[in-house]
Amino acid sequence: MKPCIIEQSCGLGDILMSLKVASRYYQAGHPVIWPVEPIYANLKNNIKLDFPIEFPCVREEFALKERYQELARTEISEVTEFEDVLYVPLRRSVYSNYGQQLSQKRSSDASNMLSKFGMCDTTFEEWQNSWELKRNQKKEEQLNHILNISATEDLHIVNNRFGTPPRWNEFLARTIETPPNMRRIQMSIIPPFDVFDWSALFERAKKIDTVSTSTFFLFEKLDLQCVPTIYSRNHQDRSFEENFGWMKEISQKEYNFII
């Protein structure tokens, strides 16, 4: 069976949510190749799948790299079968026929995210079951040590960043206050750690405030002590439904959504 190339190299949340799509094509008999940005090059070590999949870095050499680059430069917006590959342009799903129809009745965010499933003839239900976390306890403990966190502190974790650095790195345009009895932990990029290595801290936090980003998708797989508060990506001019309707739809846990 010809290989399946998935085009969605950035947006960690988009990738995690859409792994159900990769499973669909693997089950249909296609080897799956999913090129990712350098910052996600360690993804294969952070998640556990019940099927094989390649996550090559877009900056490095890999099988079918030239073909991937050629297709990624096009404006193909539908799942397209060629003589050599099956091409799945998830990044452009909102421009697919399904995505355009969805845009007539849903917000831009909902159309962009949910059309990834519709264009591939599947649904978002139970997307959480398509993968498991492969946690690195040693790195989680090292991060805890670097941040000098004691076992008795009540933690308030704050994340006001979103995007795929270094190409896209934005900040929440509002101030988040920390209760006086809590230790504030401001999330930042601390090499060699990635967002997955924050899992233990997320699970012990008494309060979590984060902009709408990939952390939401990790929360769905973690045993949290608190209900996270998730803020709009600086879209206070949009309605609650426009900002968070699709997130409430695909989530299995409880969240406080703030415009």
JSON list of C-alpha atoms in Angstrom, two decimals, residues 4-243:
[
{"chain": "A", "resi": 4, "resn": "CYS", "atom": "CA", "xyz": [0.32, 8.36, 3.51]},
{"chain": "A", "resi": 5, "resn": "ILE", "atom": "CA", "xyz": [1.90, 11.80, 3.97]},
{"chain": "A", "resi": 6, "resn": "ILE", "atom": "CA", "xyz": [0.17, 14.05, 6.51]},
{"chain": "A", "resi": 7, "resn": "GLU", "atom": "CA", "xyz": [0.78, 17.79, 6.20]},
{"chain": "A", "resi": 8, "resn": "GLN", "atom": "CA", "xyz": [0.43, 19.45, 9.62]},
{"chain": "A", "resi": 9, "resn": "SER", "atom": "CA", "xyz": [3.96, 20.16, 10.74]},
{"chain": "A", "resi": 10, "resn": "CYS", "atom": "CA", "xyz": [3.15, 22.68, 13.45]},
{"chain": "A", "resi": 11, "resn": "GLY", "atom": "CA", "xyz": [0.57, 23.25, 16.14]},
{"chain": "A", "resi": 12, "resn": "LEU", "atom": "CA", "xyz": [1.15, 20.61, 18.81]},
{"chain": "A", "resi": 13, "resn": "GLY", "atom": "CA", "xyz": [-2.51, 20.63, 19.80]},
{"chain": "A", "resi": 14, "resn": "ASP", "atom": "CA", "xyz": [-3.56, 20.13, 16.17]},
{"chain": "A", "resi": 15, "resn": "ILE", "atom": "CA", "xyz": [-1.17, 17.19, 15.91]},
{"chain": "A", "resi": 16, "resn": "LEU", "atom": "CA", "xyz": [-2.25, 15.48, 19.14]},
{"chain": "A", "resi": 17, "resn": "MET", "atom": "CA", "xyz": [-5.92, 15.90, 18.36]},
{"chain": "A", "resi": 18, "resn": "SER", "atom": "CA", "xyz": [-5.49, 14.58, 14.81]},
{"chain": "A", "resi": 19, "resn": "LEU", "atom": "CA", "xyz": [-3.61, 11.39, 15.64]},
{"chain": "A", "resi": 20, "resn": "LYS", "atom": "CA", "xyz": [-6.96, 9.66, 15.24]},
{"chain": "A", "resi": 21, "resn": "VAL", "atom": "CA", "xyz": [-6.73, 10.58, 11.55]},
{"chain": "A", "resi": 22, "resn": "ALA", "atom": "CA", "xyz": [-3.30, 8.93, 11.28]},
{"chain": "A", "resi": 23, "resn": "SER", "atom": "CA", "xyz": [-4.75, 5.81, 12.89]},
{"chain": "A", "resi": 24, "resn": "ARG", "atom": "CA", "xyz": [-7.54, 5.77, 10.35]},
{"chain": "A", "resi": 25, "resn": "TYR", "atom": "CA", "xyz": [-5.14, 5.66, 7.41]},
{"chain": "A", "resi": 26, "resn": "TYR", "atom": "CA", "xyz": [-2.84, 3.14, 9.05]},
{"chain": "A", "resi": 27, "resn": "GLN", "atom": "CA", "xyz": [-5.81, 0.86, 9.66]},
{"chain": "A", "resi": 28, "resn": "ALA", "atom": "CA", "xyz": [-6.61, 1.22, 5.95]},
{"chain": "A", "resi": 29, "resn": "GLY", "atom": "CA", "xyz": [-3.15, -0.20, 5.19]},
{"chain": "A", "resi": 30, "resn": "HIS", "atom": "CA", "xyz": [-1.02, 2.91, 4.59]},
{"chain": "A", "resi": 31, "resn": "PRO", "atom": "CA", "xyz": [2.38, 3.47, 6.21]},
{"chain": "A", "resi": 32, "resn": "VAL", "atom": "CA", "xyz": [2.08, 6.96, 7.77]},
{"chain": "A", "resi": 33, "resn": "ILE", "atom": "CA", "xyz": [4.71, 9.71, 7.48]},
{"chain": "A", "resi": 34, "resn": "TRP", "atom": "CA", "xyz": [4.00, 12.90, 9.48]},
{"chain": "A", "resi": 35, "resn": "PRO", "atom": "CA", "xyz": [6.77, 15.55, 9.15]},
{"chain": "A", "resi": 36, "resn": "VAL", "atom": "CA", "xyz": [7.00, 17.97, 12.11]},
{"chain": "A", "resi": 37, "resn": "GLU", "atom": "CA", "xyz": [8.80, 21.19, 13.02]},
{"chain": "A", "resi": 38, "resn": "PRO", "atom": "CA", "xyz": [12.16, 20.93, 14.86]},
{"chain": "A", "resi": 39, "resn": "ILE", "atom": "CA", "xyz": [10.60, 21.83, 18.21]},
{"chain": "A", "resi": 40, "resn": "TYR", "atom": "CA", "xyz": [8.46, 18.66, 17.95]},
{"chain": "A", "resi": 41, "resn": "ALA", "atom": "CA", "xyz": [11.26, 16.37, 16.78]},
{"chain": "A", "resi": 42, "resn": "ASN", "atom": "CA", "xyz": [11.08, 14.48, 20.08]},
{"chain": "A", "resi": 43, "resn": "LEU", "atom": "CA", "xyz": [7.37, 13.78, 19.70]},
{"chain": "A", "resi": 44, "resn": "LYS", "atom": "CA", "xyz": [7.88, 10.07, 19.04]},
{"chain": "A", "resi": 45, "resn": "ASN", "atom": "CA", "xyz": [9.44, 9.79, 22.52]},
{"chain": "A", "resi": 46, "resn": "ASN", "atom": "CA", "xyz": [6.58, 11.64, 24.22]},
{"chain": "A", "resi": 47, "resn": "ILE", "atom": "CA", "xyz": [3.59, 9.69, 22.99]},
{"chain": "A", "resi": 48, "resn": "LYS", "atom": "CA", "xyz": [2.74, 6.01, 22.73]},
{"chain": "A", "resi": 49, "resn": "LEU", "atom": "CA", "xyz": [0.71, 4.71, 19.82]},
{"chain": "A", "resi": 50, "resn": "ASP", "atom": "CA", "xyz": [-0.69, 1.28, 19.08]},
{"chain": "A", "resi": 51, "resn": "PHE", "atom": "CA", "xyz": [0.48, 1.62, 15.46]},
{"chain": "A", "resi": 52, "resn": "PRO", "atom": "CA", "xyz": [3.80, 2.66, 13.87]},
{"chain": "A", "resi": 53, "resn": "ILE", "atom": "CA", "xyz": [4.18, 6.19, 12.52]},
{"chain": "A", "resi": 54, "resn": "GLU", "atom": "CA", "xyz": [7.16, 8.26, 11.42]},
{"chain": "A", "resi": 55, "resn": "PHE", "atom": "CA", "xyz": [7.60, 11.82, 12.73]},
{"chain": "A", "resi": 56, "resn": "PRO", "atom": "CA", "xyz": [10.62, 13.08, 10.74]},
{"chain": "A", "resi": 57, "resn": "CYS", "atom": "CA", "xyz": [11.88, 16.61, 11.34]},
{"chain": "A", "resi": 58, "resn": "VAL", "atom": "CA", "xyz": [11.14, 18.85, 8.34]},
{"chain": "A", "resi": 59, "resn": "ARG", "atom": "CA", "xyz": [14.70, 20.23, 8.48]},
{"chain": "A", "resi": 60, "resn": "GLU", "atom": "CA", "xyz": [16.36, 16.82, 8.24]},
{"chain": "A", "resi": 61, "resn": "GLU", "atom": "CA", "xyz": [16.56, 14.22, 5.50]},
{"chain": "A", "resi": 62, "resn": "PHE", "atom": "CA", "xyz": [13.84, 11.58, 5.36]},
{"chain": "A", "resi": 63, "resn": "ALA", "atom": "CA", "xyz": [12.19, 9.31, 2.83]},
{"chain": "A", "resi": 64, "resn": "LEU", "atom": "CA", "xyz": [9.87, 11.24, 0.50]},
{"chain": "A", "resi": 65, "resn": "LYS", "atom": "CA", "xyz": [11.08, 14.63, 1.76]},
{"chain": "A", "resi": 66, "resn": "GLU", "atom": "CA", "xyz": [11.17, 16.13, -1.73]},
{"chain": "A", "resi": 67, "resn": "ARG", "atom": "CA", "xyz": [7.69, 14.81, -2.46]},
{"chain": "A", "resi": 68, "resn": "TYR", "atom": "CA", "xyz": [6.42, 16.21, 0.84]},
{"chain": "A", "resi": 69, "resn": "GLN", "atom": "CA", "xyz": [7.92, 19.65, 0.12]},
{"chain": "A", "resi": 70, "resn": "GLU", "atom": "CA", "xyz": [6.46, 19.64, -3.37]},
{"chain": "A", "resi": 71, "resn": "LEU", "atom": "CA", "xyz": [2.96, 18.83, -2.13]},
{"chain": "A", "resi": 72, "resn": "ALA", "atom": "CA", "xyz": [3.17, 21.23, 0.84]},
{"chain": "A", "resi": 73, "resn": "ARG", "atom": "CA", "xyz": [3.79, 24.11, -1.58]},
{"chain": "A", "resi": 74, "resn": "THR", "atom": "CA", "xyz": [0.52, 23.44, -3.39]},
{"chain": "A", "resi": 75, "resn": "GLU", "atom": "CA", "xyz": [-2.97, 24.58, -2.43]},
{"chain": "A", "resi": 76, "resn": "ILE", "atom": "CA", "xyz": [-4.40, 21.07, -2.37]},
{"chain": "A", "resi": 77, "resn": "SER", "atom": "CA", "xyz": [-7.15, 21.03, 0.25]},
{"chain": "A", "resi": 78, "resn": "GLU", "atom": "CA", "xyz": [-8.62, 17.55, -0.10]},
{"chain": "A", "resi": 79, "resn": "VAL", "atom": "CA", "xyz": [-7.30, 14.10, 0.71]},
{"chain": "A", "resi": 80, "resn": "THR", "atom": "CA", "xyz": [-5.72, 13.20, -2.64]},
{"chain": "A", "resi": 81, "resn": "GLU", "atom": "CA", "xyz": [-4.40, 9.90, -3.89]},
{"chain": "A", "resi": 82, "resn": "PHE", "atom": "CA", "xyz": [-1.49, 10.01, -6.34]},
{"chain": "A", "resi": 83, "resn": "GLU", "atom": "CA", "xyz": [0.35, 7.15, -8.02]},
{"chain": "A", "resi": 84, "resn": "ASP", "atom": "CA", "xyz": [3.05, 7.23, -5.33]},
{"chain": "A", "resi": 85, "resn": "VAL", "atom": "CA", "xyz": [1.43, 8.62, -2.16]},
{"chain": "A", "resi": 86, "resn": "LEU", "atom": "CA", "xyz": [-1.80, 9.41, -0.37]},
{"chain": "A", "resi": 87, "resn": "TYR", "atom": "CA", "xyz": [-1.65, 13.09, 0.59]},
{"chain": "A", "resi": 88, "resn": "VAL", "atom": "CA", "xyz": [-3.62, 14.36, 3.61]},
{"chain": "A", "resi": 89, "resn": "PRO", "atom": "CA", "xyz": [-3.32, 18.19, 3.90]},
{"chain": "A", "resi": 90, "resn": "LEU", "atom": "CA", "xyz": [-4.70, 18.65, 7.43]},
{"chain": "A", "resi": 91, "resn": "ARG", "atom": "CA", "xyz": [-3.22, 22.14, 7.61]},
{"chain": "A", "resi": 92, "resn": "ARG", "atom": "CA", "xyz": [-5.60, 23.25, 4.83]},
{"chain": "A", "resi": 93, "resn": "SER", "atom": "CA", "xyz": [-8.64, 21.29, 5.99]},
{"chain": "A", "resi": 94, "resn": "VAL", "atom": "CA", "xyz": [-10.72, 24.43, 6.45]},
{"chain": "A", "resi": 95, "resn": "TYR", "atom": "CA", "xyz": [-10.48, 24.98, 2.68]},
{"chain": "A", "resi": 96, "resn": "SER", "atom": "CA", "xyz": [-11.76, 21.49, 1.91]},
{"chain": "A", "resi": 97, "resn": "ASN", "atom": "CA", "xyz": [-15.35, 21.00, 0.77]},
{"chain": "A", "resi": 98, "resn": "TYR", "atom": "CA", "xyz": [-16.21, 19.78, 4.27]},
{"chain": "A", "resi": 99, "resn": "GLY", "atom": "CA", "xyz": [-14.41, 22.72, 5.86]},
{"chain": "A", "resi": 100, "resn": "GLN", "atom": "CA", "xyz": [-16.15, 25.27, 3.65]},
{"chain": "A", "resi": 101, "resn": "GLN", "atom": "CA", "xyz": [-19.55, 23.81, 4.45]},
{"chain": "A", "resi": 102, "resn": "LEU", "atom": "CA", "xyz": [-18.76, 23.80, 8.16]},
{"chain": "A", "resi": 103, "resn": "SER", "atom": "CA", "xyz": [-17.66, 27.44, 7.93]},
{"chain": "A", "resi": 104, "resn": "GLN", "atom": "CA", "xyz": [-21.18, 28.40, 6.94]},
{"chain": "A", "resi": 105, "resn": "LYS", "atom": "CA", "xyz": [-22.49, 27.50, 10.39]},
{"chain": "A", "resi": 106, "resn": "ARG", "atom": "CA", "xyz": [-19.52, 27.35, 12.77]},
{"chain": "A", "resi": 107, "resn": "SER", "atom": "CA", "xyz": [-16.78, 29.72, 13.94]},
{"chain": "A", "resi": 108, "resn": "SER", "atom": "CA", "xyz": [-13.40, 29.91, 12.21]},
{"chain": "A", "resi": 109, "resn": "ASP", "atom": "CA", "xyz": [-11.69, 27.97, 15.03]},
{"chain": "A", "resi": 110, "resn": "ALA", "atom": "CA", "xyz": [-14.31, 25.23, 15.04]},
{"chain": "A", "resi": 111, "resn": "SER", "atom": "CA", "xyz": [-14.17, 24.96, 11.26]},
{"chain": "A", "resi": 112, "resn": "ASN", "atom": "CA", "xyz": [-10.38, 24.80, 11.23]},
{"chain": "A", "resi": 113, "resn": "MET", "atom": "CA", "xyz": [-10.12, 22.13, 13.91]},
{"chain": "A", "resi": 114, "resn": "LEU", "atom": "CA", "xyz": [-13.16, 19.93, 13.31]},
{"chain": "A", "resi": 115, "resn": "SER", "atom": "CA", "xyz": [-12.77, 19.85, 9.53]},
{"chain": "A", "resi": 116, "resn": "LYS", "atom": "CA", "xyz": [-9.54, 17.87, 10.01]},
{"chain": "A", "resi": 117, "resn": "PHE", "atom": "CA", "xyz": [-11.76, 14.93, 10.87]},
{"chain": "A", "resi": 118, "resn": "GLY", "atom": "CA", "xyz": [-14.57, 15.59, 8.43]},
{"chain": "A", "resi": 119, "resn": "MET", "atom": "CA", "xyz": [-12.31, 15.86, 5.40]},
{"chain": "A", "resi": 120, "resn": "CYS", "atom": "CA", "xyz": [-10.96, 12.40, 6.31]},
{"chain": "A", "resi": 121, "resn": "ASP", "atom": "CA", "xyz": [-14.38, 10.79, 6.72]},
{"chain": "A", "resi": 122, "resn": "THR", "atom": "CA", "xyz": [-14.06, 10.33, 10.46]},
{"chain": "A", "resi": 123, "resn": "THR", "atom": "CA", "xyz": [-15.22, 12.12, 13.62]},
{"chain": "A", "resi": 124, "resn": "PHE", "atom": "CA", "xyz": [-13.50, 13.66, 16.63]},
{"chain": "A", "resi": 125, "resn": "GLU", "atom": "CA", "xyz": [-15.20, 11.39, 19.18]},
{"chain": "A", "resi": 126, "resn": "GLU", "atom": "CA", "xyz": [-12.70, 9.67, 21.49]},
{"chain": "A", "resi": 127, "resn": "TRP", "atom": "CA", "xyz": [-9.69, 11.31, 19.84]},
{"chain": "A", "resi": 128, "resn": "GLN", "atom": "CA", "xyz": [-8.07, 11.00, 23.29]},
{"chain": "A", "resi": 129, "resn": "ASN", "atom": "CA", "xyz": [-7.98, 7.21, 22.88]},
{"chain": "A", "resi": 130, "resn": "SER", "atom": "CA", "xyz": [-5.70, 7.35, 19.83]},
{"chain": "A", "resi": 131, "resn": "TRP", "atom": "CA", "xyz": [-2.54, 7.89, 21.90]},
{"chain": "A", "resi": 132, "resn": "GLU", "atom": "CA", "xyz": [-1.08, 7.71, 25.38]},
{"chain": "A", "resi": 133, "resn": "LEU", "atom": "CA", "xyz": [1.56, 9.78, 27.12]},
{"chain": "A", "resi": 134, "resn": "LYS", "atom": "CA", "xyz": [5.00, 8.22, 27.32]},
{"chain": "A", "resi": 135, "resn": "ARG", "atom": "CA", "xyz": [6.24, 10.10, 30.37]},
{"chain": "A", "resi": 136, "resn": "ASN", "atom": "CA", "xyz": [9.88, 10.66, 31.20]},
{"chain": "A", "resi": 137, "resn": "GLN", "atom": "CA", "xyz": [10.00, 10.57, 35.00]},
{"chain": "A", "resi": 138, "resn": "LYS", "atom": "CA", "xyz": [13.67, 11.51, 35.10]},
{"chain": "A", "resi": 139, "resn": "LYS", "atom": "CA", "xyz": [13.13, 14.69, 33.10]},
{"chain": "A", "resi": 140, "resn": "GLU", "atom": "CA", "xyz": [10.03, 15.57, 35.11]},
{"chain": "A", "resi": 141, "resn": "GLU", "atom": "CA", "xyz": [12.08, 15.28, 38.31]},
{"chain": "A", "resi": 142, "resn": "GLN", "atom": "CA", "xyz": [14.93, 17.29, 36.80]},
{"chain": "A", "resi": 143, "resn": "LEU", "atom": "CA", "xyz": [12.57, 20.10, 35.84]},
{"chain": "A", "resi": 144, "resn": "ASN", "atom": "CA", "xyz": [11.17, 20.11, 39.36]},
{"chain": "A", "resi": 145, "resn": "HIS", "atom": "CA", "xyz": [14.74, 20.40, 40.70]},
{"chain": "A", "resi": 146, "resn": "ILE", "atom": "CA", "xyz": [15.71, 23.21, 38.31]},
{"chain": "A", "resi": 147, "resn": "LEU", "atom": "CA", "xyz": [12.63, 25.21, 39.33]},
{"chain": "A", "resi": 148, "resn": "ASN", "atom": "CA", "xyz": [13.52, 24.54, 42.98]},
{"chain": "A", "resi": 149, "resn": "ILE", "atom": "CA", "xyz": [10.04, 23.37, 43.91]},
{"chain": "A", "resi": 150, "resn": "SER", "atom": "CA", "xyz": [9.50, 21.83, 47.33]},
{"chain": "A", "resi": 151, "resn": "ALA", "atom": "CA", "xyz": [7.02, 19.05, 48.03]},
{"chain": "A", "resi": 152, "resn": "THR", "atom": "CA", "xyz": [4.96, 21.25, 50.38]},
{"chain": "A", "resi": 153, "resn": "GLU", "atom": "CA", "xyz": [4.33, 24.22, 48.08]},
{"chain": "A", "resi": 154, "resn": "ASP", "atom": "CA", "xyz": [0.92, 24.88, 46.57]},
{"chain": "A", "resi": 155, "resn": "LEU", "atom": "CA", "xyz": [1.61, 25.62, 42.93]},
{"chain": "A", "resi": 156, "resn": "HIS", "atom": "CA", "xyz": [-0.05, 28.08, 40.58]},
{"chain": "A", "resi": 157, "resn": "ILE", "atom": "CA", "xyz": [1.08, 27.31, 37.03]},
{"chain": "A", "resi": 158, "resn": "VAL", "atom": "CA", "xyz": [0.67, 30.12, 34.51]},
{"chain": "A", "resi": 159, "resn": "ASN", "atom": "CA", "xyz": [1.13, 29.81, 30.76]},
{"chain": "A", "resi": 160, "resn": "ASN", "atom": "CA", "xyz": [0.62, 32.96, 28.69]},
{"chain": "A", "resi": 161, "resn": "ARG", "atom": "CA", "xyz": [2.44, 31.79, 25.53]},
{"chain": "A", "resi": 162, "resn": "PHE", "atom": "CA", "xyz": [1.04, 30.19, 22.41]},
{"chain": "A", "resi": 163, "resn": "GLY", "atom": "CA", "xyz": [2.18, 29.31, 18.91]},
{"chain": "A", "resi": 164, "resn": "THR", "atom": "CA", "xyz": [5.00, 27.21, 17.46]},
{"chain": "A", "resi": 165, "resn": "PRO", "atom": "CA", "xyz": [8.34, 28.83, 18.32]},
{"chain": "A", "resi": 166, "resn": "PRO", "atom": "CA", "xyz": [10.50, 30.24, 16.95]},
{"chain": "A", "resi": 167, "resn": "ARG", "atom": "CA", "xyz": [8.38, 30.99, 13.89]},
{"chain": "A", "resi": 168, "resn": "TRP", "atom": "CA", "xyz": [5.26, 31.88, 15.85]},
{"chain": "A", "resi": 169, "resn": "ASN", "atom": "CA", "xyz": [5.50, 32.90, 19.48]},
{"chain": "A", "resi": 170, "resn": "GLU", "atom": "CA", "xyz": [2.72, 35.09, 20.93]},
{"chain": "A", "resi": 171, "resn": "PHE", "atom": "CA", "xyz": [1.65, 36.13, 24.42]},
{"chain": "A", "resi": 172, "resn": "LEU", "atom": "CA", "xyz": [-1.68, 36.54, 26.19]},
{"chain": "A", "resi": 173, "resn": "ALA", "atom": "CA", "xyz": [-2.54, 40.24, 26.44]},
{"chain": "A", "resi": 174, "resn": "ARG", "atom": "CA", "xyz": [-3.88, 40.20, 29.99]},
{"chain": "A", "resi": 175, "resn": "THR", "atom": "CA", "xyz": [-2.55, 39.96, 33.53]},
{"chain": "A", "resi": 176, "resn": "ILE", "atom": "CA", "xyz": [-3.05, 36.83, 35.62]},
{"chain": "A", "resi": 177, "resn": "GLU", "atom": "CA", "xyz": [-2.77, 37.25, 39.38]},
{"chain": "A", "resi": 178, "resn": "THR", "atom": "CA", "xyz": [-1.49, 34.57, 41.76]},
{"chain": "A", "resi": 179, "resn": "PRO", "atom": "CA", "xyz": [-3.20, 34.03, 45.14]},
{"chain": "A", "resi": 180, "resn": "PRO", "atom": "CA", "xyz": [-0.92, 35.09, 48.02]},
{"chain": "A", "resi": 181, "resn": "ASN", "atom": "CA", "xyz": [-0.73, 31.60, 49.49]},
{"chain": "A", "resi": 182, "resn": "MET", "atom": "CA", "xyz": [0.56, 29.98, 46.29]},
{"chain": "A", "resi": 183, "resn": "ARG", "atom": "CA", "xyz": [3.91, 29.68, 44.53]},
{"chain": "A", "resi": 184, "resn": "ARG", "atom": "CA", "xyz": [3.66, 31.03, 40.98]},
{"chain": "A", "resi": 185, "resn": "ILE", "atom": "CA", "xyz": [5.38, 28.96, 38.30]},
{"chain": "A", "resi": 186, "resn": "GLN", "atom": "CA", "xyz": [5.54, 30.86, 35.03]},
{"chain": "A", "resi": 187, "resn": "MET", "atom": "CA", "xyz": [5.91, 28.45, 32.14]},
{"chain": "A", "resi": 188, "resn": "SER", "atom": "CA", "xyz": [8.72, 29.10, 29.68]},
{"chain": "A", "resi": 189, "resn": "ILE", "atom": "CA", "xyz": [10.88, 27.20, 27.24]},
{"chain": "A", "resi": 190, "resn": "ILE", "atom": "CA", "xyz": [13.68, 25.59, 29.25]},
{"chain": "A", "resi": 191, "resn": "PRO", "atom": "CA", "xyz": [15.86, 23.35, 27.03]},
{"chain": "A", "resi": 192, "resn": "PRO", "atom": "CA", "xyz": [16.07, 20.38, 26.94]},
{"chain": "A", "resi": 193, "resn": "PHE", "atom": "CA", "xyz": [12.58, 20.13, 28.44]},
{"chain": "A", "resi": 194, "resn": "ASP", "atom": "CA", "xyz": [9.35, 20.31, 26.46]},
{"chain": "A", "resi": 195, "resn": "VAL", "atom": "CA", "xyz": [5.73, 20.79, 27.46]},
{"chain": "A", "resi": 196, "resn": "PHE", "atom": "CA", "xyz": [5.32, 17.04, 28.11]},
{"chain": "A", "resi": 197, "resn": "ASP", "atom": "CA", "xyz": [7.93, 17.26, 30.87]},
{"chain": "A", "resi": 198, "resn": "TRP", "atom": "CA", "xyz": [5.61, 19.61, 32.79]},
{"chain": "A", "resi": 199, "resn": "SER", "atom": "CA", "xyz": [3.11, 16.76, 33.30]},
{"chain": "A", "resi": 200, "resn": "ALA", "atom": "CA", "xyz": [4.01, 16.06, 36.95]},
{"chain": "A", "resi": 201, "resn": "LEU", "atom": "CA", "xyz": [3.76, 19.77, 37.81]},
{"chain": "A", "resi": 202, "resn": "PHE", "atom": "CA", "xyz": [0.40, 20.03, 36.06]},
{"chain": "A", "resi": 203, "resn": "GLU", "atom": "CA", "xyz": [-0.88, 17.10, 38.10]},
{"chain": "A", "resi": 204, "resn": "ARG", "atom": "CA", "xyz": [0.14, 18.54, 41.46]},
{"chain": "A", "resi": 205, "resn": "ALA", "atom": "CA", "xyz": [-0.86, 22.16, 40.73]},
{"chain": "A", "resi": 206, "resn": "LYS", "atom": "CA", "xyz": [-3.60, 23.67, 42.88]},
{"chain": "A", "resi": 207, "resn": "LYS", "atom": "CA", "xyz": [-4.37, 26.27, 40.22]},
{"chain": "A", "resi": 208, "resn": "ILE", "atom": "CA", "xyz": [-3.65, 26.40, 36.46]},
{"chain": "A", "resi": 209, "resn": "ASP", "atom": "CA", "xyz": [-4.18, 29.42, 34.22]},
{"chain": "A", "resi": 210, "resn": "THR", "atom": "CA", "xyz": [-3.30, 29.04, 30.54]},
{"chain": "A", "resi": 211, "resn": "VAL", "atom": "CA", "xyz": [-4.05, 30.59, 27.21]},
{"chain": "A", "resi": 212, "resn": "SER", "atom": "CA", "xyz": [-5.82, 28.28, 24.77]},
{"chain": "A", "resi": 213, "resn": "THR", "atom": "CA", "xyz": [-2.98, 26.16, 23.42]},
{"chain": "A", "resi": 214, "resn": "SER", "atom": "CA", "xyz": [-1.52, 22.63, 23.41]},
{"chain": "A", "resi": 215, "resn": "THR", "atom": "CA", "xyz": [-1.69, 22.35, 27.22]},
{"chain": "A", "resi": 216, "resn": "PHE", "atom": "CA", "xyz": [-5.45, 21.76, 26.85]},
{"chain": "A", "resi": 217, "resn": "PHE", "atom": "CA", "xyz": [-4.79, 18.55, 24.93]},
{"chain": "A", "resi": 218, "resn": "LEU", "atom": "CA", "xyz": [-2.32, 17.33, 27.57]},
{"chain": "A", "resi": 219, "resn": "PHE", "atom": "CA", "xyz": [-4.78, 18.06, 30.37]},
{"chain": "A", "resi": 220, "resn": "GLU", "atom": "CA", "xyz": [-7.17, 15.59, 28.74]},
{"chain": "A", "resi": 221, "resn": "LYS", "atom": "CA", "xyz": [-4.61, 12.84, 29.42]},
{"chain": "A", "resi": 222, "resn": "LEU", "atom": "CA", "xyz": [-3.51, 13.83, 32.95]},
{"chain": "A", "resi": 223, "resn": "ASP", "atom": "CA", "xyz": [-4.85, 13.29, 36.47]},
{"chain": "A", "resi": 224, "resn": "LEU", "atom": "CA", "xyz": [-5.25, 16.92, 37.54]},
{"chain": "A", "resi": 225, "resn": "GLN", "atom": "CA", "xyz": [-6.09, 18.18, 41.04]},
{"chain": "A", "resi": 226, "resn": "CYS", "atom": "CA", "xyz": [-7.72, 21.38, 39.83]},
{"chain": "A", "resi": 227, "resn": "VAL", "atom": "CA", "xyz": [-10.00, 22.63, 37.09]},
{"chain": "A", "resi": 228, "resn": "PRO", "atom": "CA", "xyz": [-7.80, 24.62, 34.68]},
{"chain": "A", "resi": 229, "resn": "THR", "atom": "CA", "xyz": [-8.80, 28.10, 33.55]},
{"chain": "A", "resi": 230, "resn": "ILE", "atom": "CA", "xyz": [-8.33, 28.58, 29.81]},
{"chain": "A", "resi": 231, "resn": "TYR", "atom": "CA", "xyz": [-8.21, 32.06, 28.27]},
{"chain": "A", "resi": 232, "resn": "SER", "atom": "CA", "xyz": [-9.05, 33.14, 24.74]},
{"chain": "A", "resi": 233, "resn": "ARG", "atom": "CA", "xyz": [-6.14, 33.90, 22.43]},
{"chain": "A", "resi": 234, "resn": "ASN", "atom": "CA", "xyz": [-6.67, 37.66, 22.70]},
{"chain": "A", "resi": 235, "resn": "HIS", "atom": "CA", "xyz": [-10.09, 37.41, 21.02]},
{"chain": "A", "resi": 236, "resn": "GLN", "atom": "CA", "xyz": [-12.23, 39.25, 23.56]},
{"chain": "A", "resi": 237, "resn": "ASP", "atom": "CA", "xyz": [-14.29, 40.62, 20.67]},
{"chain": "A", "resi": 238, "resn": "ARG", "atom": "CA", "xyz": [-15.60, 37.15, 19.82]},
{"chain": "A", "resi": 239, "resn": "SER", "atom": "CA", "xyz": [-18.41, 35.28, 21.54]},
{"chain": "A", "resi": 240, "resn": "PHE", "atom": "CA", "xyz": [-17.94, 32.41, 23.97]},
{"chain": "A", "resi": 241, "resn": "GLU", "atom": "CA", "xyz": [-19.09, 29.99, 21.28]},
{"chain": "A", "resi": 242, "resn": "GLU", "atom": "CA", "xyz": [-16.59, 31.37, 18.76]},
{"chain": "A", "resi": 243, "resn": "ASN", "atom": "CA", "xyz": [-13.72, 31.06, 21.21]}
]
